[in-house]
Amino acid sequence: MSHINDNISKTITFSRFPLIFLIVLLHTIVLGQTYPRGIDIPAGKYVLLDVVQFVSQREIGDLGVPAFFFISGFLFFGMGKMDVYLWKGKLRKRVHTLLVPYLIWNTLFLLYYLVLSRFMDLSWGVKGQGASVYLNAYLGFNESPFLSPLWFIRDLMVLNVLSLPAYYIIKKTGYWLLPIFVLLFSMGIGYYLPYIGFRSVVPFFLGAWFAVNHISFIVEKNTNLLLMNVLFGALVFVVTIFHFHGIACWPLQQVELLIGIFTLFADFNYLLRKKYVGVNKKLADSSFFVFVAHMFIINIPNKLWVLFFTPSGITASLMQWLIPILVSVLLFWIFIGLKGISPKLMSVLIGGR
């Protein structure tokens, strides 16, 4: 029987849509964008925008992906144990929840791209390329897949395959493995390696470590929660200051992200326990659709907002947050509409979630 209690389950379910929003925020590019009418917003033109985009993407938006890997690892080992029989059953299930949606959405985005390329000059084309280029773009081994956010799903599938030997390592090493995970995540060793790097390995198996050792990752004590938020806020401030003074602070930034992940989950849990918010199943169910579909449309408002608002440090900074909010809300309602029209098709597209 799973040891995931109702408290953890509600927190994970609630977190799905906010974490997806962070990924949309990460992909909202305002600074350095190629705009129509010759409008240019380079780094340094608006100091406020420089700061807002760095904090929004590198310190807040960057929390989304490792947080998802963490809860994916925790849920994969939610039983607290693993054997060949359970492992094979989970892999068979992932064919429907991960592989099928991966292939469908990657193909849809390729077709979408080819259609767009007939009407505009895109920065990267696939016409006339060999089969190896298409294969690599599907697997994303040397770069991201056609639909770039799908590298997350690709890595997740690889990690699921590696989960059985990883389970025995976690069981044998026990608490000794926790400081190693923290060190590896902080140093970012192998972060940009092809195939799969520590950007996914460490948070996934860190989540697995909590599940295998039957330890809750949610901090509930109010004093500790306050300290975590103060520490995270202080790290955001320090990392931002260092960045704009040209001081290399990669390990500190990684520590900031690690603390931020646990702070996010603790904050979500606090809001749920105090009943300030509730779990919205429709929002949670739509999260995968928003994740895979946002790249189809995100560049439209990224590029065209300057046609409606006069560019300035204030308006550009507002767009950094307003665009992902509008895109996330729009895709949520598209999901609701498509699900109402064809629930079976939508189930296939989102892997039966």
Coordinates of C-alpha atoms in Angstrom, one line a residue:
M1 CA 0.0 0.0 0.0
S2 CA 1.2 3.5 -0.8
H3 CA 2.5 5.6 2.1
I4 CA 1.5 8.8 0.4
N5 CA -1.0 10.4 2.8
D6 CA -3.9 12.7 2.0
N7 CA -1.9 15.7 3.0
I8 CA 1.0 14.9 0.5
S9 CA -1.5 13.9 -2.2
K10 CA -3.4 17.1 -2.0
T11 CA -0.3 19.2 -2.0
I12 CA 1.1 17.4 -5.1
T13 CA -2.2 17.7 -6.9
F14 CA -2.6 21.4 -6.1
S15 CA 1.0 22.1 -7.2
R16 CA 0.6 20.8 -10.7
F17 CA -0.9 23.9 -12.3
P18 CA 1.2 26.5 -10.5
L19 CA 4.4 24.6 -11.5
I20 CA 3.2 24.5 -15.1
F21 CA 2.7 28.2 -14.9
L22 CA 6.3 28.6 -13.8
I23 CA 7.4 26.7 -16.9
V24 CA 5.2 29.0 -19.1
L25 CA 6.8 32.0 -17.3
L26 CA 10.2 30.5 -18.1
H27 CA 9.4 30.5 -21.8
T28 CA 8.1 34.0 -21.8
I29 CA 10.9 36.0 -23.5
V30 CA 10.6 39.8 -23.4
L31 CA 14.2 40.8 -23.2
G32 CA 16.2 40.5 -26.5
Q33 CA 13.1 39.4 -28.5
T34 CA 12.9 40.1 -32.2
Y35 CA 10.0 42.6 -32.4
P36 CA 8.1 43.9 -35.4
R37 CA 8.4 47.6 -36.6
G38 CA 12.1 47.6 -35.8
I39 CA 11.4 47.8 -32.1
D40 CA 14.4 46.6 -30.1
I41 CA 14.7 45.8 -26.4
P42 CA 18.2 44.7 -25.7
A43 CA 19.7 44.0 -22.3
G44 CA 20.6 47.2 -20.5
K45 CA 18.0 49.4 -22.1
Y46 CA 15.5 49.0 -19.2
V47 CA 17.2 48.2 -15.9
L48 CA 13.9 47.2 -14.3
L49 CA 13.2 44.7 -17.1
D50 CA 16.6 43.2 -16.8
V51 CA 16.1 42.5 -13.1
V52 CA 12.5 41.3 -13.5
Q53 CA 13.3 38.9 -16.3
F54 CA 16.3 37.5 -14.4
V55 CA 14.3 36.9 -11.2
S56 CA 11.3 35.7 -13.1
Q57 CA 13.1 33.1 -15.2
R58 CA 16.3 32.2 -13.5
E59 CA 15.1 32.2 -9.9
I60 CA 11.3 31.6 -10.0
G61 CA 10.6 30.0 -13.3
D62 CA 13.5 27.7 -13.0
L63 CA 11.9 26.1 -10.0
G64 CA 9.2 24.4 -12.1
V65 CA 11.2 21.7 -13.9
P66 CA 13.2 20.3 -10.9
A67 CA 10.1 20.4 -8.8
F68 CA 8.2 18.3 -11.3
F69 CA 11.1 15.8 -11.5
F70 CA 11.1 15.7 -7.7
I71 CA 7.4 14.8 -7.4
S72 CA 7.7 12.4 -10.4
G73 CA 10.4 10.5 -8.5
F74 CA 8.4 10.6 -5.3
L75 CA 5.3 9.3 -7.0
F76 CA 7.1 6.6 -9.0
F77 CA 8.4 5.1 -5.7
G78 CA 5.2 6.0 -3.9
M79 CA 4.8 2.4 -2.6
G80 CA 8.1 2.8 -0.8
K81 CA 9.4 -0.3 -2.4
M82 CA 10.3 -1.6 -5.9
D83 CA 10.8 -5.1 -7.5
V84 CA 10.9 -6.4 -11.0
Y85 CA 7.2 -7.0 -11.1
L86 CA 6.2 -3.5 -9.9
W87 CA 8.9 -1.9 -12.1
K88 CA 7.6 -3.7 -15.3
G89 CA 4.0 -2.7 -14.5
K90 CA 5.0 0.9 -14.0
L91 CA 6.9 0.9 -17.3
R92 CA 4.0 -0.5 -19.2
K93 CA 1.8 2.3 -17.7
R94 CA 4.3 4.9 -18.8
V95 CA 4.0 3.8 -22.4
H96 CA 0.4 5.3 -22.3
T97 CA 1.1 8.2 -20.0
L98 CA 4.5 9.3 -21.4
L99 CA 5.6 7.7 -24.7
V100 CA 2.3 8.0 -26.6
P101 CA 1.7 11.7 -25.8
Y102 CA 5.4 12.4 -26.5
L103 CA 5.2 11.0 -30.0
I104 CA 1.8 12.6 -30.7
W105 CA 2.8 16.1 -29.6
N106 CA 6.2 16.0 -31.1
T107 CA 4.6 15.1 -34.5
L108 CA 2.0 17.8 -34.1
F109 CA 4.6 20.4 -33.5
L110 CA 6.7 19.3 -36.4
L111 CA 3.6 19.6 -38.7
Y112 CA 2.8 23.0 -37.2
Y113 CA 6.4 24.1 -37.8
L114 CA 6.4 23.0 -41.4
V115 CA 3.2 24.8 -42.1
L116 CA 4.5 28.0 -40.5
S117 CA 7.7 27.7 -42.4
R118 CA 5.8 28.1 -45.7
F119 CA 4.6 31.5 -44.6
M120 CA 7.6 33.0 -42.7
D121 CA 11.3 32.6 -42.4
L122 CA 12.0 30.6 -39.3
S123 CA 15.4 30.3 -37.6
W124 CA 15.6 26.5 -38.0
G125 CA 14.2 24.4 -40.8
V126 CA 13.9 20.7 -41.4
K127 CA 13.2 20.6 -45.1
G128 CA 15.6 18.5 -47.1
Q129 CA 17.3 17.1 -44.0
G130 CA 18.1 13.4 -43.7
A131 CA 16.3 10.8 -41.6
S132 CA 19.0 11.1 -38.8
V133 CA 18.0 14.7 -38.3
Y134 CA 14.3 13.8 -37.8
L135 CA 15.3 10.9 -35.5
N136 CA 17.5 13.1 -33.4
A137 CA 14.7 15.7 -33.2
Y138 CA 12.3 13.1 -32.0
L139 CA 14.7 11.7 -29.4
G140 CA 16.4 15.0 -28.6
F141 CA 19.7 13.3 -27.8
N142 CA 22.0 16.1 -29.0
E143 CA 19.5 18.9 -28.5
S144 CA 15.8 19.3 -27.5
P145 CA 13.1 17.5 -29.4
F146 CA 11.0 19.4 -32.0
L147 CA 8.7 20.4 -29.2
S148 CA 11.5 21.6 -26.9
P149 CA 9.7 21.1 -23.5
L150 CA 9.4 17.4 -24.3
W151 CA 13.0 16.9 -23.2
F152 CA 11.4 16.6 -19.7
I153 CA 9.2 13.7 -20.8
R154 CA 12.2 12.1 -22.6
D155 CA 14.4 12.3 -19.5
L156 CA 11.5 11.0 -17.4
M157 CA 11.2 7.9 -19.5
V158 CA 14.9 7.2 -19.2
L159 CA 14.8 7.8 -15.5
N160 CA 11.9 5.3 -15.2
V161 CA 13.9 2.7 -16.9
L162 CA 16.8 3.3 -14.5
S163 CA 14.6 3.3 -11.5
L164 CA 15.0 -0.4 -10.5
P165 CA 18.8 -0.4 -10.0
A166 CA 18.5 3.1 -8.4
Y167 CA 16.0 1.7 -5.9
Y168 CA 18.6 -0.8 -4.6
I169 CA 21.3 1.9 -4.4
I170 CA 18.9 4.1 -2.4
K171 CA 18.0 1.2 -0.1
K172 CA 21.6 0.2 0.5
T173 CA 23.0 3.7 1.1
G174 CA 20.2 5.1 3.2
Y175 CA 20.8 8.5 4.7
W176 CA 24.3 8.7 3.3
L177 CA 22.9 9.4 -0.1
L178 CA 21.1 12.6 0.9
P179 CA 24.1 14.9 1.3
I180 CA 25.5 13.5 -2.0
F181 CA 22.3 14.5 -3.8
V182 CA 22.5 18.0 -2.3
L183 CA 26.1 18.3 -3.3
L184 CA 25.5 17.1 -6.9
F185 CA 22.5 19.4 -7.3
S186 CA 24.4 22.4 -5.8
M187 CA 27.4 21.9 -8.1
G188 CA 25.3 21.1 -11.2
I189 CA 27.8 18.5 -12.3
G190 CA 26.9 17.2 -15.8
Y191 CA 24.0 19.7 -16.1
Y192 CA 24.4 20.2 -19.8
L193 CA 25.5 16.7 -20.8
P194 CA 23.7 15.2 -23.8
Y195 CA 21.2 12.3 -23.4
I196 CA 20.5 13.0 -19.7
G197 CA 22.2 15.3 -17.2
F198 CA 21.9 16.0 -13.5
R199 CA 19.2 18.6 -14.1
S200 CA 16.8 15.6 -14.1
V201 CA 18.7 12.8 -12.4
V202 CA 19.3 14.4 -9.1
P203 CA 15.8 15.9 -8.4
F204 CA 14.0 12.7 -9.6
F205 CA 16.0 10.4 -7.4
L206 CA 16.0 12.9 -4.6
G207 CA 12.2 12.6 -4.7
A208 CA 12.6 8.8 -4.8
W209 CA 14.8 8.9 -1.8
F210 CA 12.1 10.5 0.3
A211 CA 9.6 7.9 -0.9
V212 CA 11.8 4.9 -0.4
N213 CA 12.7 6.1 3.1
H214 CA 9.1 6.9 4.0
I215 CA 9.9 10.6 4.8
S216 CA 7.6 13.5 4.1
F217 CA 9.2 16.3 2.1
I218 CA 6.6 18.8 3.3
V219 CA 7.6 21.2 6.2
E220 CA 4.6 21.9 8.3
K221 CA 5.9 23.7 11.4
N222 CA 5.2 27.4 11.0
T223 CA 8.5 28.6 12.4
N224 CA 10.5 26.4 10.0
L225 CA 8.2 27.5 7.1
L226 CA 8.9 31.2 7.9
L227 CA 12.6 30.6 8.1
M228 CA 12.6 28.8 4.7
N229 CA 10.7 31.7 3.1
V230 CA 13.1 34.3 4.6
L231 CA 16.1 32.3 3.5
F232 CA 14.8 31.8 0.0
G233 CA 14.0 35.5 -0.3
A234 CA 17.4 36.4 1.0
L235 CA 19.1 34.1 -1.6
V236 CA 17.0 35.6 -4.4
F237 CA 18.3 39.0 -3.4
V238 CA 21.9 38.0 -3.0
V239 CA 22.0 35.9 -6.3
T240 CA 20.4 38.9 -8.2
I241 CA 23.0 41.3 -6.8
F242 CA 25.9 39.0 -7.6
H243 CA 24.5 38.4 -11.1
F244 CA 24.3 42.1 -12.0
H245 CA 27.8 42.7 -10.6
G246 CA 29.2 39.9 -12.8
I247 CA 30.0 37.6 -9.8
A248 CA 29.8 33.9 -10.7
C249 CA 27.4 32.3 -8.3
W250 CA 26.2 29.0 -9.9
P251 CA 26.4 26.8 -6.8
L252 CA 24.7 29.5 -4.7
Q253 CA 22.0 29.7 -7.3
Q254 CA 21.5 25.9 -7.3
V255 CA 21.2 25.9 -3.5
E256 CA 18.6 28.7 -3.9
L257 CA 16.6 26.5 -6.3
L258 CA 16.8 23.5 -4.0
I259 CA 15.6 25.5 -1.0
G260 CA 13.0 27.1 -3.3
I261 CA 11.5 23.7 -4.3
F262 CA 10.9 22.7 -0.7
T263 CA 9.6 26.1 0.2
L264 CA 7.1 26.0 -2.6
F265 CA 5.7 22.7 -1.5
A266 CA 5.6 23.9 2.1
D267 CA 3.8 27.1 1.1
F268 CA 1.3 25.2 -1.0
N269 CA 0.6 22.8 1.9
Y270 CA 0.2 25.7 4.3
L271 CA -2.4 27.4 2.1
L272 CA -4.3 24.1 1.8
R273 CA -4.2 23.4 5.5
K274 CA -5.4 26.9 6.3
K275 CA -8.1 26.5 3.7
Y276 CA -7.1 29.7 1.9
V277 CA -7.1 27.6 -1.3
G278 CA -8.5 24.3 -2.4
V279 CA -7.6 21.6 -4.8
N280 CA -9.2 22.3 -8.2
K281 CA -9.2 19.0 -10.2
K282 CA -9.9 20.7 -13.5
L283 CA -6.8 22.9 -13.1
A284 CA -4.7 19.9 -12.1
D285 CA -6.0 17.8 -15.0
S286 CA -5.3 20.6 -17.5
S287 CA -1.6 21.0 -16.5
F288 CA -0.2 18.5 -19.0
F289 CA -2.1 20.1 -21.8
V290 CA -0.9 23.6 -20.9
F291 CA 2.6 22.2 -20.7
V292 CA 2.7 20.7 -24.2
A293 CA 0.5 23.3 -25.9
H294 CA 1.9 26.6 -24.7
M295 CA 4.9 26.4 -27.1
F296 CA 2.4 26.5 -30.0
I297 CA 1.3 30.0 -29.1
I298 CA 3.7 31.6 -26.6
N299 CA 5.8 33.4 -29.2
I300 CA 2.7 35.2 -30.6
P301 CA 2.2 37.5 -27.5
N302 CA 6.0 37.4 -26.9
K303 CA 6.5 39.3 -30.2
L304 CA 3.2 41.2 -30.7
W305 CA 2.6 42.9 -27.4
V306 CA 4.6 45.9 -28.5
L307 CA 1.9 46.6 -31.1
F308 CA -0.6 47.4 -28.3
F309 CA 1.6 48.9 -25.6
T310 CA 4.4 51.4 -25.7
P311 CA 7.6 49.6 -24.7
S312 CA 9.1 50.8 -21.5
G313 CA 10.7 49.2 -18.4
I314 CA 7.3 49.1 -16.7
T315 CA 5.2 47.7 -19.6
A316 CA 7.8 45.2 -20.5
S317 CA 8.1 44.0 -16.9
L318 CA 4.3 43.7 -16.7
M319 CA 4.3 41.6 -19.9
Q320 CA 6.8 39.2 -18.4
W321 CA 4.1 38.1 -16.0
L322 CA 0.9 39.0 -17.8
I323 CA 1.7 37.0 -21.0
P324 CA 2.2 33.6 -19.1
I325 CA -1.0 34.3 -17.0
L326 CA -3.1 34.9 -20.2
V327 CA -1.6 32.0 -22.1
S328 CA -2.1 29.6 -19.1
V329 CA -5.7 30.7 -18.6
L330 CA -6.5 30.6 -22.4
L331 CA -5.1 27.0 -22.7
F332 CA -7.0 25.9 -19.6
W333 CA -10.2 26.9 -21.2
I334 CA -9.2 25.4 -24.5
F335 CA -8.6 22.2 -22.6
I336 CA -12.0 22.3 -21.0
G337 CA -13.6 22.9 -24.3
L338 CA -11.8 20.1 -26.1
K339 CA -12.4 17.7 -23.3
G340 CA -16.1 18.5 -23.5
I341 CA -16.2 17.9 -27.2
S342 CA -14.1 14.7 -27.2
P343 CA -13.0 13.4 -23.8
K344 CA -11.5 10.2 -25.3
L345 CA -9.3 12.1 -27.6
M346 CA -8.2 14.4 -24.9
S347 CA -7.5 11.5 -22.7
V348 CA -5.1 10.1 -25.3
L349 CA -3.4 13.5 -25.8
I350 CA -2.7 13.9 -22.1
G351 CA -1.7 10.3 -21.4
G352 CA -4.9 9.4 -19.6
R353 CA -4.3 11.8 -16.7

